Structures are given as C-alpha cells and as structure tokens.
mmCIF file of N, CA and C in Angstrom:
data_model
loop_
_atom_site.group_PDB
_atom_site.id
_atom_site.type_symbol
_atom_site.label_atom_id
_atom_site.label_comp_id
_atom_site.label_asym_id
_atom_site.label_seq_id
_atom_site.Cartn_x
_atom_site.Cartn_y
_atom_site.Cartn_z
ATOM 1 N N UNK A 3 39.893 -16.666 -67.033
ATOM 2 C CA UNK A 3 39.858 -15.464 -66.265
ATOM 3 C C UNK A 3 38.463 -15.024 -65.904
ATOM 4 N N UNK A 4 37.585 -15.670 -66.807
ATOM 5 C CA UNK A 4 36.440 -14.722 -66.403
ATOM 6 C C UNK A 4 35.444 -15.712 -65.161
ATOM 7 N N UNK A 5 36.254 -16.816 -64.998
ATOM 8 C CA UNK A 5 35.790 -17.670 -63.997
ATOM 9 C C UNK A 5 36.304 -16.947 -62.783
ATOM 10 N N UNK A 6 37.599 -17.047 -63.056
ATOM 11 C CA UNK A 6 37.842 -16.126 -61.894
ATOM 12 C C UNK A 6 37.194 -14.838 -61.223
ATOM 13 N N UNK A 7 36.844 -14.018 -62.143
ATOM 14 C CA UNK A 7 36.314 -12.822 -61.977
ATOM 15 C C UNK A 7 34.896 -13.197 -61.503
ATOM 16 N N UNK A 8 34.402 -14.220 -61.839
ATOM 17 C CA UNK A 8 33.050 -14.562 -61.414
ATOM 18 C C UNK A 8 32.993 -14.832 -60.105
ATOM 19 N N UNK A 9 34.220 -15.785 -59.935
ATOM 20 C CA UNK A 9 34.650 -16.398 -58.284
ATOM 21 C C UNK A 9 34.468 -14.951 -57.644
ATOM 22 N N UNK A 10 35.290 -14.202 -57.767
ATOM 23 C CA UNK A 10 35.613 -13.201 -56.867
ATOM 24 C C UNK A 10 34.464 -12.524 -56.771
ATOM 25 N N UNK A 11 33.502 -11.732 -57.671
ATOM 26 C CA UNK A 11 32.414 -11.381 -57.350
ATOM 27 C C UNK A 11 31.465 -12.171 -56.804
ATOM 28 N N UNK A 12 31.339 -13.340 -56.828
ATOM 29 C CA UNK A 12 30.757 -13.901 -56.050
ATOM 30 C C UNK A 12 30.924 -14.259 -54.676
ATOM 31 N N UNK A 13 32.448 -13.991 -54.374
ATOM 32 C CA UNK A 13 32.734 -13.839 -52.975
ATOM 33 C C UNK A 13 32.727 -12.980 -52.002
ATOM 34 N N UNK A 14 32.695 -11.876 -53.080
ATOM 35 C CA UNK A 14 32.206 -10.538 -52.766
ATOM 36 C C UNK A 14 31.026 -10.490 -52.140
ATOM 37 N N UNK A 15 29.642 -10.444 -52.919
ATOM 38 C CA UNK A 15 28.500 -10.782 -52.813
ATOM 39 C C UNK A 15 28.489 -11.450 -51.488
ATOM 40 N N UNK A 16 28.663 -12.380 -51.254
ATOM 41 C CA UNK A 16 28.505 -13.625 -50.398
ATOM 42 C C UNK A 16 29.347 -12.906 -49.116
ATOM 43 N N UNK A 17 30.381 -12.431 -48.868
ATOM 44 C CA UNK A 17 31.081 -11.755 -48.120
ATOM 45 C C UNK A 17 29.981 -10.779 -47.329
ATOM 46 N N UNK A 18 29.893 -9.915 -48.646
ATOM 47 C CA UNK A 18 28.403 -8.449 -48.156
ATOM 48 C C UNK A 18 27.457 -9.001 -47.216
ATOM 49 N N UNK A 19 26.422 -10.324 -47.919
ATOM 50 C CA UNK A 19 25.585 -10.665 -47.418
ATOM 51 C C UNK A 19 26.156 -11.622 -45.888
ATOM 52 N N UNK A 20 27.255 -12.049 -45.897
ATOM 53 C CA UNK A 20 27.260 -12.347 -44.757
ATOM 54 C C UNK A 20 27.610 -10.998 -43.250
ATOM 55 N N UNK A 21 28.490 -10.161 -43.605
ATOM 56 C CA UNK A 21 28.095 -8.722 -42.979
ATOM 57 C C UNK A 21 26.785 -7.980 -42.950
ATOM 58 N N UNK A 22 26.253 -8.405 -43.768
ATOM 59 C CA UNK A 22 24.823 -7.842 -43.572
ATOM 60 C C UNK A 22 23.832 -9.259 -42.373
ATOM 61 N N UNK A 23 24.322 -10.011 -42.495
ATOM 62 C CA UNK A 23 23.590 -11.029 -42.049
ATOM 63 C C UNK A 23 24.553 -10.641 -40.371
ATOM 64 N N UNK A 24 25.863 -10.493 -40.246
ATOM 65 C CA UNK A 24 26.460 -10.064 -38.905
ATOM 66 C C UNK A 24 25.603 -9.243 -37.988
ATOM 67 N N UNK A 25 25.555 -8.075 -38.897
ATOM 68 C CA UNK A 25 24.810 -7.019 -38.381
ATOM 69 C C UNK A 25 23.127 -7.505 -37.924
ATOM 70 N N UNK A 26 22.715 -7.792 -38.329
ATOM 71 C CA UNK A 26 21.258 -8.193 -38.230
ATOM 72 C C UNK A 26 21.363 -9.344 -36.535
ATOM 73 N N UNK A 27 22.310 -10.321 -36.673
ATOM 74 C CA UNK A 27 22.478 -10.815 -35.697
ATOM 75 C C UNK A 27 23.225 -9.611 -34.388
ATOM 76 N N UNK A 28 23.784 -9.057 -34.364
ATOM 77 C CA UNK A 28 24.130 -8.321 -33.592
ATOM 78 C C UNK A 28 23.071 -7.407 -33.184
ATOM 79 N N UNK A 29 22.230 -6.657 -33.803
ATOM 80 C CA UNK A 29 21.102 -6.152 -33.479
ATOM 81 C C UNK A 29 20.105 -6.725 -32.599
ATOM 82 N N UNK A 30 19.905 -8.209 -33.055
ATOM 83 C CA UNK A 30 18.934 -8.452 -32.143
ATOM 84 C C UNK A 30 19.636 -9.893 -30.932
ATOM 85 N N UNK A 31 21.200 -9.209 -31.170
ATOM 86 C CA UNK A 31 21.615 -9.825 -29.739
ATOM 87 C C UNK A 31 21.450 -8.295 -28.569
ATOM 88 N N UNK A 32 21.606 -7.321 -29.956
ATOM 89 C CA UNK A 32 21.266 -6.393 -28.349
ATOM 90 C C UNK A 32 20.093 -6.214 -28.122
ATOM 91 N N UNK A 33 19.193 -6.314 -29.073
ATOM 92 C CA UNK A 33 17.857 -6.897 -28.259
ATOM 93 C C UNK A 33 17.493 -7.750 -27.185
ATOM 94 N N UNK A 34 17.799 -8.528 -27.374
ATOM 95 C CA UNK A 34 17.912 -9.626 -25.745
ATOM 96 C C UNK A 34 18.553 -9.290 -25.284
ATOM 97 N N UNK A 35 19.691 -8.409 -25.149
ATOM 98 C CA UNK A 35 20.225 -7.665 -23.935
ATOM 99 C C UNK A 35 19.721 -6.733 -23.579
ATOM 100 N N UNK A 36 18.895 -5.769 -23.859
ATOM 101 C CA UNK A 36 17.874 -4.955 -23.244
ATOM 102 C C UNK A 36 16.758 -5.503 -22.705
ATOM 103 N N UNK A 37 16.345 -6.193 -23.184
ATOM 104 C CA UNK A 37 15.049 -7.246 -22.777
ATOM 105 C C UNK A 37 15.405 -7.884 -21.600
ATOM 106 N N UNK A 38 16.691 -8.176 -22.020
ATOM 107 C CA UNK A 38 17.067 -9.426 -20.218
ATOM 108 C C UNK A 38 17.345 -8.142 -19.215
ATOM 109 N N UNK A 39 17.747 -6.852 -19.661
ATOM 110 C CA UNK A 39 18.226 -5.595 -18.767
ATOM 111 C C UNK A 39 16.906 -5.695 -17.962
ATOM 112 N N UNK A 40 16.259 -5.357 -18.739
ATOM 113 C CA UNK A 40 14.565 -4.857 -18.532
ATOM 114 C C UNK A 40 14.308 -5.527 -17.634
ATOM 115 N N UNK A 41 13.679 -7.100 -18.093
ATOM 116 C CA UNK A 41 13.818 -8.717 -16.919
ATOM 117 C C UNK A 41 14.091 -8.223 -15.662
ATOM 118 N N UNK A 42 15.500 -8.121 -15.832
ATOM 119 C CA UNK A 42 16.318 -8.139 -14.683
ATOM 120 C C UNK A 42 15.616 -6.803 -13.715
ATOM 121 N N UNK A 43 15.466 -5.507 -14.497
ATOM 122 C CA UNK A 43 15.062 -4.575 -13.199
ATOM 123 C C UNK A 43 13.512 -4.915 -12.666
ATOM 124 N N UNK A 44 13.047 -5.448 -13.881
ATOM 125 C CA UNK A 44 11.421 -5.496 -13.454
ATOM 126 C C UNK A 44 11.411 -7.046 -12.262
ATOM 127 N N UNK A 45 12.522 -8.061 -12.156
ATOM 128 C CA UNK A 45 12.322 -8.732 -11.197
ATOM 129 C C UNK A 45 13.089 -7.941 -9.731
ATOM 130 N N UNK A 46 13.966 -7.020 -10.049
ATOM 131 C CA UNK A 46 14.307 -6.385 -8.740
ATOM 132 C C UNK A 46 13.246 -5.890 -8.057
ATOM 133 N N UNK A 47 12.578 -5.106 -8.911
ATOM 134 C CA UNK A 47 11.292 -4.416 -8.736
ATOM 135 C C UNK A 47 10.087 -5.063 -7.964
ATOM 136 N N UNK A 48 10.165 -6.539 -8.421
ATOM 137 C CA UNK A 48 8.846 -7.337 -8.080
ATOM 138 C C UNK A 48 9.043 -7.634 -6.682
ATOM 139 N N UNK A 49 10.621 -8.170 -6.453
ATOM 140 C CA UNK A 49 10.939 -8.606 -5.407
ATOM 141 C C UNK A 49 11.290 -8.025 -4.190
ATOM 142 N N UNK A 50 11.833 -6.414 -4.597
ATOM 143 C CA UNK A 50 11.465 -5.248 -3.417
ATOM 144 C C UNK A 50 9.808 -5.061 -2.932
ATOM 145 N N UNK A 51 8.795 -5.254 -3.972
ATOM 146 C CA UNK A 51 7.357 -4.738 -3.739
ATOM 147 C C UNK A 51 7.162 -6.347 -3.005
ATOM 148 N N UNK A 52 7.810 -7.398 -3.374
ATOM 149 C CA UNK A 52 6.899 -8.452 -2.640
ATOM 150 C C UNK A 52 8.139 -8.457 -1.134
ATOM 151 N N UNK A 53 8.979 -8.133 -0.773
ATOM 152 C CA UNK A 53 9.359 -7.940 0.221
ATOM 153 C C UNK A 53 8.602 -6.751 1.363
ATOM 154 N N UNK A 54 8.412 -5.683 0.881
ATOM 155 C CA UNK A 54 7.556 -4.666 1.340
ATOM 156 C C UNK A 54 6.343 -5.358 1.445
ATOM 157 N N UNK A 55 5.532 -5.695 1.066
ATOM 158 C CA UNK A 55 4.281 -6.814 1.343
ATOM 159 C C UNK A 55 4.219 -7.734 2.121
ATOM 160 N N UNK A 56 5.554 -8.231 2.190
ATOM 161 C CA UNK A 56 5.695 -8.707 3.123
ATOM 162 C C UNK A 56 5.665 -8.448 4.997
ATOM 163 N N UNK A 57 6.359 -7.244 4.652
ATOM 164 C CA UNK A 57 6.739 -6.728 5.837
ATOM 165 C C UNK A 57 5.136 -5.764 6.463
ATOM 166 N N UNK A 58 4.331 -5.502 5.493
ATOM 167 C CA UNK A 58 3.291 -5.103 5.378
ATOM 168 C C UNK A 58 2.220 -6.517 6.679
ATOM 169 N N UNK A 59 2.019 -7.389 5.306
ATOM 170 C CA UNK A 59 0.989 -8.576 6.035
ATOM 171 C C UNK A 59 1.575 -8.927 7.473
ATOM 172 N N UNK A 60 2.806 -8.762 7.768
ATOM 173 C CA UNK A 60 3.448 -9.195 9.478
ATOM 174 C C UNK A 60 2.892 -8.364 10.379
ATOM 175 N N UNK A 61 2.975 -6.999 10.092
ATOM 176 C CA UNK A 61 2.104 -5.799 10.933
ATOM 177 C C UNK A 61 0.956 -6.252 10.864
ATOM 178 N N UNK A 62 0.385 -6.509 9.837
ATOM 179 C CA UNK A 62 -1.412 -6.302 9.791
ATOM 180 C C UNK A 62 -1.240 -7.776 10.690
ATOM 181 N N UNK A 63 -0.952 -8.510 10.436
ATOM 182 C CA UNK A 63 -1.144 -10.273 11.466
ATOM 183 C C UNK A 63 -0.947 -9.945 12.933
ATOM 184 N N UNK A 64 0.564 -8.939 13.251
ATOM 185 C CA UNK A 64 0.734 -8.024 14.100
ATOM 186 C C UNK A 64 -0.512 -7.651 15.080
ATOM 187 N N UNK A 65 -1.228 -7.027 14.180
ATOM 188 C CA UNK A 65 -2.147 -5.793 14.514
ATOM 189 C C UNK A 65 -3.146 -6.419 15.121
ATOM 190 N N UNK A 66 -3.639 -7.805 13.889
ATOM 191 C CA UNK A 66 -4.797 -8.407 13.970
ATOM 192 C C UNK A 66 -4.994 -9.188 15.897
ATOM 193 N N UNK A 67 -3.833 -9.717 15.503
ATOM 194 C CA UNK A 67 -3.519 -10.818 16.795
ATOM 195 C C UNK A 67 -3.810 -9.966 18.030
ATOM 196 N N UNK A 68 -2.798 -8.234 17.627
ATOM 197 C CA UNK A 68 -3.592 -7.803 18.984
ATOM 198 C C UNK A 68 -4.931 -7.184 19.328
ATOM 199 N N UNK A 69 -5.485 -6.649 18.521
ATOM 200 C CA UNK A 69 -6.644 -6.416 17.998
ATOM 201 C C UNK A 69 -7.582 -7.736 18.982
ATOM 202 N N UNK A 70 -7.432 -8.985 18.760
ATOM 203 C CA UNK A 70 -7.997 -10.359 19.233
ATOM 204 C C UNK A 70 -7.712 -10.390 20.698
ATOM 205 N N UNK A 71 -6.646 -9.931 20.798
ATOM 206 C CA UNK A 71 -6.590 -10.010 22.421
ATOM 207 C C UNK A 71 -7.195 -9.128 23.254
ATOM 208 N N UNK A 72 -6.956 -7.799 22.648
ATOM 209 C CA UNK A 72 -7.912 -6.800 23.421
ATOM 210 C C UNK A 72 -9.511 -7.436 23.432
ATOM 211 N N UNK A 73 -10.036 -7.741 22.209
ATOM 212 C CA UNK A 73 -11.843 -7.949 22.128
ATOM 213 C C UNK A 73 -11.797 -9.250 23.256
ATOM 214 N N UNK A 74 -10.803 -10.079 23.575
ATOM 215 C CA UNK A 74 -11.176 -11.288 24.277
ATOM 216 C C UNK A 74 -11.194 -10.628 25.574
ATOM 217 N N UNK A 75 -10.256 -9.544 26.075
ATOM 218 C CA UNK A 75 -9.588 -8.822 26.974
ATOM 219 C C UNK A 75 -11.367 -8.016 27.400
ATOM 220 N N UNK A 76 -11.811 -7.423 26.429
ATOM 221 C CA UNK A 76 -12.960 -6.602 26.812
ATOM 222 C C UNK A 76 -13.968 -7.167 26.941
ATOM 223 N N UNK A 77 -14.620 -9.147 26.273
ATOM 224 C CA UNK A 77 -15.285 -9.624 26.358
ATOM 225 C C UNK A 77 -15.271 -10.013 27.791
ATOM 226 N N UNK A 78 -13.994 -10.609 28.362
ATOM 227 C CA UNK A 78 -13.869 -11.127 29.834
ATOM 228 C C UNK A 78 -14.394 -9.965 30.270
ATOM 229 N N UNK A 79 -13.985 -8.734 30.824
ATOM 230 C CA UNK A 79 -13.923 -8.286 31.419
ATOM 231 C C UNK A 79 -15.538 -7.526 31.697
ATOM 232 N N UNK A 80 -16.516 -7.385 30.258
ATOM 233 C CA UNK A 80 -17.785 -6.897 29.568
ATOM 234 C C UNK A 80 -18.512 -7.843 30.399
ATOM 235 N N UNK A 81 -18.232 -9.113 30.352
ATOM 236 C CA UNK A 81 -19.042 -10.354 30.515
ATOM 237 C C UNK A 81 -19.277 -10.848 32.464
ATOM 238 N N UNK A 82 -18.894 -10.073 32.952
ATOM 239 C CA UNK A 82 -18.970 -10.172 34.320
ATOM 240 C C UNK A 82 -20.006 -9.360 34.574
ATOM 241 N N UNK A 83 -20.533 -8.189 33.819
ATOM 242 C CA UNK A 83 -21.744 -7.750 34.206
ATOM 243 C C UNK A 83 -22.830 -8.290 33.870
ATOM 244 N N UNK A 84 -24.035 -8.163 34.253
ATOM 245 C CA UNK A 84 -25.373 -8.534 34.043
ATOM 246 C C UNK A 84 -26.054 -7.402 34.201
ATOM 247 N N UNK A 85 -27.168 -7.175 32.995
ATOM 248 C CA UNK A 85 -28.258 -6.292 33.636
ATOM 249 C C UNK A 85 -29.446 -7.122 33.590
ATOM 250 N N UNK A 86 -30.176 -5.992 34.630
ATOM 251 C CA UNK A 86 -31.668 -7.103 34.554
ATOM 252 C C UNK A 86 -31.669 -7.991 35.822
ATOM 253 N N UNK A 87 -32.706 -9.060 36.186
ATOM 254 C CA UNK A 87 -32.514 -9.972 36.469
ATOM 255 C C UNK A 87 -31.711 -11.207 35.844
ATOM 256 N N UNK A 88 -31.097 -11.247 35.340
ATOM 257 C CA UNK A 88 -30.111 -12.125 34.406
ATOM 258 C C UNK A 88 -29.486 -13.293 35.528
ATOM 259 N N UNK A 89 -28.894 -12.945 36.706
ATOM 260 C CA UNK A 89 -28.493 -13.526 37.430
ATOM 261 C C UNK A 89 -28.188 -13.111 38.541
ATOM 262 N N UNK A 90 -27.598 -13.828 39.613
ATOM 263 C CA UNK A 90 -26.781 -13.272 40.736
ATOM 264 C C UNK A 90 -25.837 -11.990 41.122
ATOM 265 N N UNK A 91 -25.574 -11.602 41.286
ATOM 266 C CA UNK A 91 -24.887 -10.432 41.242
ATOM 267 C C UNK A 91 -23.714 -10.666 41.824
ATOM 268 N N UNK A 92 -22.070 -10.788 41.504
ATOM 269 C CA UNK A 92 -21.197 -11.323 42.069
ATOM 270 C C UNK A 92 -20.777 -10.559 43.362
ATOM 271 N N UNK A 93 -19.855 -11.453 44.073
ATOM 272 C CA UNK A 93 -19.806 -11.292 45.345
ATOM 273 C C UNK A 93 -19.286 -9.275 45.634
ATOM 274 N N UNK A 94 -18.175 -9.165 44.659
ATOM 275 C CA UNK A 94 -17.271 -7.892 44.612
ATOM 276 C C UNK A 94 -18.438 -6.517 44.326
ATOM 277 N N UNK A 95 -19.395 -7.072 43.685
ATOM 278 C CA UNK A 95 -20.482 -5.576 43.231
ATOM 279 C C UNK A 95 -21.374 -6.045 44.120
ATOM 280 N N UNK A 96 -21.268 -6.435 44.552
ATOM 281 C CA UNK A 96 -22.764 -6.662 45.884
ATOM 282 C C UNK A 96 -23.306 -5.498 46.538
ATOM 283 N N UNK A 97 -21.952 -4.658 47.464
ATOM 284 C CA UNK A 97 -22.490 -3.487 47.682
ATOM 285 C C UNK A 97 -22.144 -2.805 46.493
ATOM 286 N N UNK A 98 -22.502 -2.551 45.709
ATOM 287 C CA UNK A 98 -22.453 -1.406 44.754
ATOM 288 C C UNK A 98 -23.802 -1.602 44.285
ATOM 289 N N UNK A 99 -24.948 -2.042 44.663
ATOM 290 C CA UNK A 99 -26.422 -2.623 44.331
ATOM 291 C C UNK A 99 -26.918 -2.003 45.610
ATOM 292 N N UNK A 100 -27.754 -0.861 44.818
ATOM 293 C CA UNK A 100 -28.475 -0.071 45.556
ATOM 294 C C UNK A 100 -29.377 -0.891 46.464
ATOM 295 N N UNK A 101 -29.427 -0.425 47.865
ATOM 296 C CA UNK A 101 -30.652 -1.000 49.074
ATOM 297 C C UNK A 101 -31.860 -0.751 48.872
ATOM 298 N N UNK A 102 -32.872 -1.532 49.283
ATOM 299 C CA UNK A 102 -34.248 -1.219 49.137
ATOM 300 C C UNK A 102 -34.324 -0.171 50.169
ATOM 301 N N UNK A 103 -34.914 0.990 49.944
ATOM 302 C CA UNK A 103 -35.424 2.125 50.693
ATOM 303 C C UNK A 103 -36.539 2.120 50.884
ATOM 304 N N UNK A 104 -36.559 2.377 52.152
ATOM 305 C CA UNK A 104 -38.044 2.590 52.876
ATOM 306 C C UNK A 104 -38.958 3.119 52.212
ATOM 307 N N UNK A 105 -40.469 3.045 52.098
ATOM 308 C CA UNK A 105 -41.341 3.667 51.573
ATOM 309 C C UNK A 105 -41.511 4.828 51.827
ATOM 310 N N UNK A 106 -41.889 5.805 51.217
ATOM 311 C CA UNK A 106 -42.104 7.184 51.368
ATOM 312 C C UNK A 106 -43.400 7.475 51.569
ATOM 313 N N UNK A 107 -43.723 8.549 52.631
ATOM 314 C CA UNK A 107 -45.165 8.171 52.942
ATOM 315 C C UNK A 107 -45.740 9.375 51.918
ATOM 316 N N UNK A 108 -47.056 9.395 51.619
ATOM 317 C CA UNK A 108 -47.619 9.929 50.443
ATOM 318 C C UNK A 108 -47.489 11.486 50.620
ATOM 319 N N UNK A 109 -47.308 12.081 49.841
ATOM 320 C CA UNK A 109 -47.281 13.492 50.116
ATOM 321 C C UNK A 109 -46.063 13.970 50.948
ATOM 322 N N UNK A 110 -46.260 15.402 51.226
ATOM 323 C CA UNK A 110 -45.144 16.037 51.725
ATOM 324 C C UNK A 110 -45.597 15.914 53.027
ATOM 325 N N UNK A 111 -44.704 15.458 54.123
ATOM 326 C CA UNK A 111 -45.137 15.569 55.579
ATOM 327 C C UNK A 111 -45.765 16.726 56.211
ATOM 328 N N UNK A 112 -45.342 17.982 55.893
ATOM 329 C CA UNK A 112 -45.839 18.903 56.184
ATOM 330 C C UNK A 112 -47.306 19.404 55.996
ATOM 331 N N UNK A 113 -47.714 18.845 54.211
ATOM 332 C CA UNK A 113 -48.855 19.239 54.151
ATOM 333 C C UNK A 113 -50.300 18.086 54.359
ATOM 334 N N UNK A 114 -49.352 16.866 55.222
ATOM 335 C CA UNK A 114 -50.217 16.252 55.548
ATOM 336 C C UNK A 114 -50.240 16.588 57.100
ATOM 337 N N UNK A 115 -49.498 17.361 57.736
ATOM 338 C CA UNK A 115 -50.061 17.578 59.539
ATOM 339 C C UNK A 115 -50.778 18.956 59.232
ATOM 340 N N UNK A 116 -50.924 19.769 57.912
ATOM 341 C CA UNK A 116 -51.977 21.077 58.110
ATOM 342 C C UNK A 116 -53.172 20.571 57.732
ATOM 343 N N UNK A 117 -52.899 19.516 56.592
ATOM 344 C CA UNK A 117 -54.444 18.851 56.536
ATOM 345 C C UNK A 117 -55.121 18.231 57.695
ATOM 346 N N UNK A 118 -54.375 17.819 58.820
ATOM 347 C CA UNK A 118 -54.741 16.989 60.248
ATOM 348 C C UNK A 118 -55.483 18.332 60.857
ATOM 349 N N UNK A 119 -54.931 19.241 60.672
ATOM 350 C CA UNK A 119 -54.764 20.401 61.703
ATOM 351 C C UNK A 119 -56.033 21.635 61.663
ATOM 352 N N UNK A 120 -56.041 21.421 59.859
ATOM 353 C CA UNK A 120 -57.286 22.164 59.642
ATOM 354 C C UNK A 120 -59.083 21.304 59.992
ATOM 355 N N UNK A 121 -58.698 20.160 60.125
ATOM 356 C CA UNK A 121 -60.000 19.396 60.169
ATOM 357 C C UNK A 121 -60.372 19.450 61.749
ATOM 358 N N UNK A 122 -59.496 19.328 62.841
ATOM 359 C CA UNK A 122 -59.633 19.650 63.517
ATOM 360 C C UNK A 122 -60.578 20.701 64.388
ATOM 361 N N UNK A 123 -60.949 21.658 63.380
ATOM 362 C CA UNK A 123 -62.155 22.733 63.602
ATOM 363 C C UNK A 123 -63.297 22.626 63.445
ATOM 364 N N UNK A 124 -63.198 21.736 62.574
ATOM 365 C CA UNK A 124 -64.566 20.918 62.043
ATOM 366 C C UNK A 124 -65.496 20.170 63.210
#
C-alpha cells in the first residue's frame, strides 16, 4: 500500500508540474501572438508609409521632369538673344535695333546764332 500511495503522490506531483509547465507554455504562446499582432500592424504600417512615398517620389519625378522642360523651354527661348557685339542680330529683331542718329551739332542752336549775332558788332 504504501507503494501505492507513493505512486499516487507521485502522480500527483508530476500531474501539478505538468499544469504548471501548461501554463507557462500557454503564456508565452500568447506571447508570440502579440508579437506576431504587433509584426503584423507594424508591417501594415511600413507598407502604407512606403506606399505614400511612393506616391510622393512620382510627383517630385513629376515636378522634376517639368521643372526640366520649362529651364530647356527658357534656355531656347533666353538663348536667341545676344548682348554686346556677340553676334548678328537675327533677322525678326532687326528693326527693334535702334538707328544710328544723326549727329547733334554742339550746343543749343539757338545759342549758337546769338553768339553769330553778337560778334557781328565787333
């Protein structure tokens, strides 16, 4: 009998520790189920912000490309002028290039016929 009684407390024992050993596994199965929860929102997360980034760098490439067309747009258009003697002057601004004007004779006309006018007495 007292084998018996030994059996049984020892199955006891062994019983406990395997419920205690249940529990411990169950704990840190819900550990990895919060952890994979977690995972899981922090890759939703990554993959909304790298979608938005996405949609981000298309505008800016967007932007850039037109950005490039205007400066080529303003270079053509910049690059038809010349100042200076630099060159020819194209056919379309030709008249828009001021004429050589006659010389101006020295002084004010007027006060060169009283200067004529006063010597005269002389």
């Amino acid at each position: 009998m007292e084998d018996t009684a030994a059996v049984v407390e020892e199955t006891g024992t062994a019983a406990a520790e395997m419920a205690s050993a249940a529990e411990e596994i169950r704990q840190a199965m819900q550990a990895v189920s919060t952890v994979t929860e977690q995972n899981a929102a922090a890759a939703e997360e990554v993959s909304a912000a790298a979608e938005e980034i996405a949609t981000q760098l298309g505008e800016i490439t967007a932007s850039a490309k037109a950005l490039q067309e205007l400066a080529q747009t303003l270079q053509e258009l910049t690059g038809r002028f010349r100042l200076g003697a630099e060159g020819p002057v194209p056919d379309g601004l030709r008249s828009l290039t001021p004429s050589a004007a006659p010389p101006r004779p020295e002084g004010n006309g007027r006060l060169a016929r009283a200067g004529r006018s006063s010597l005269r007495g002389l």
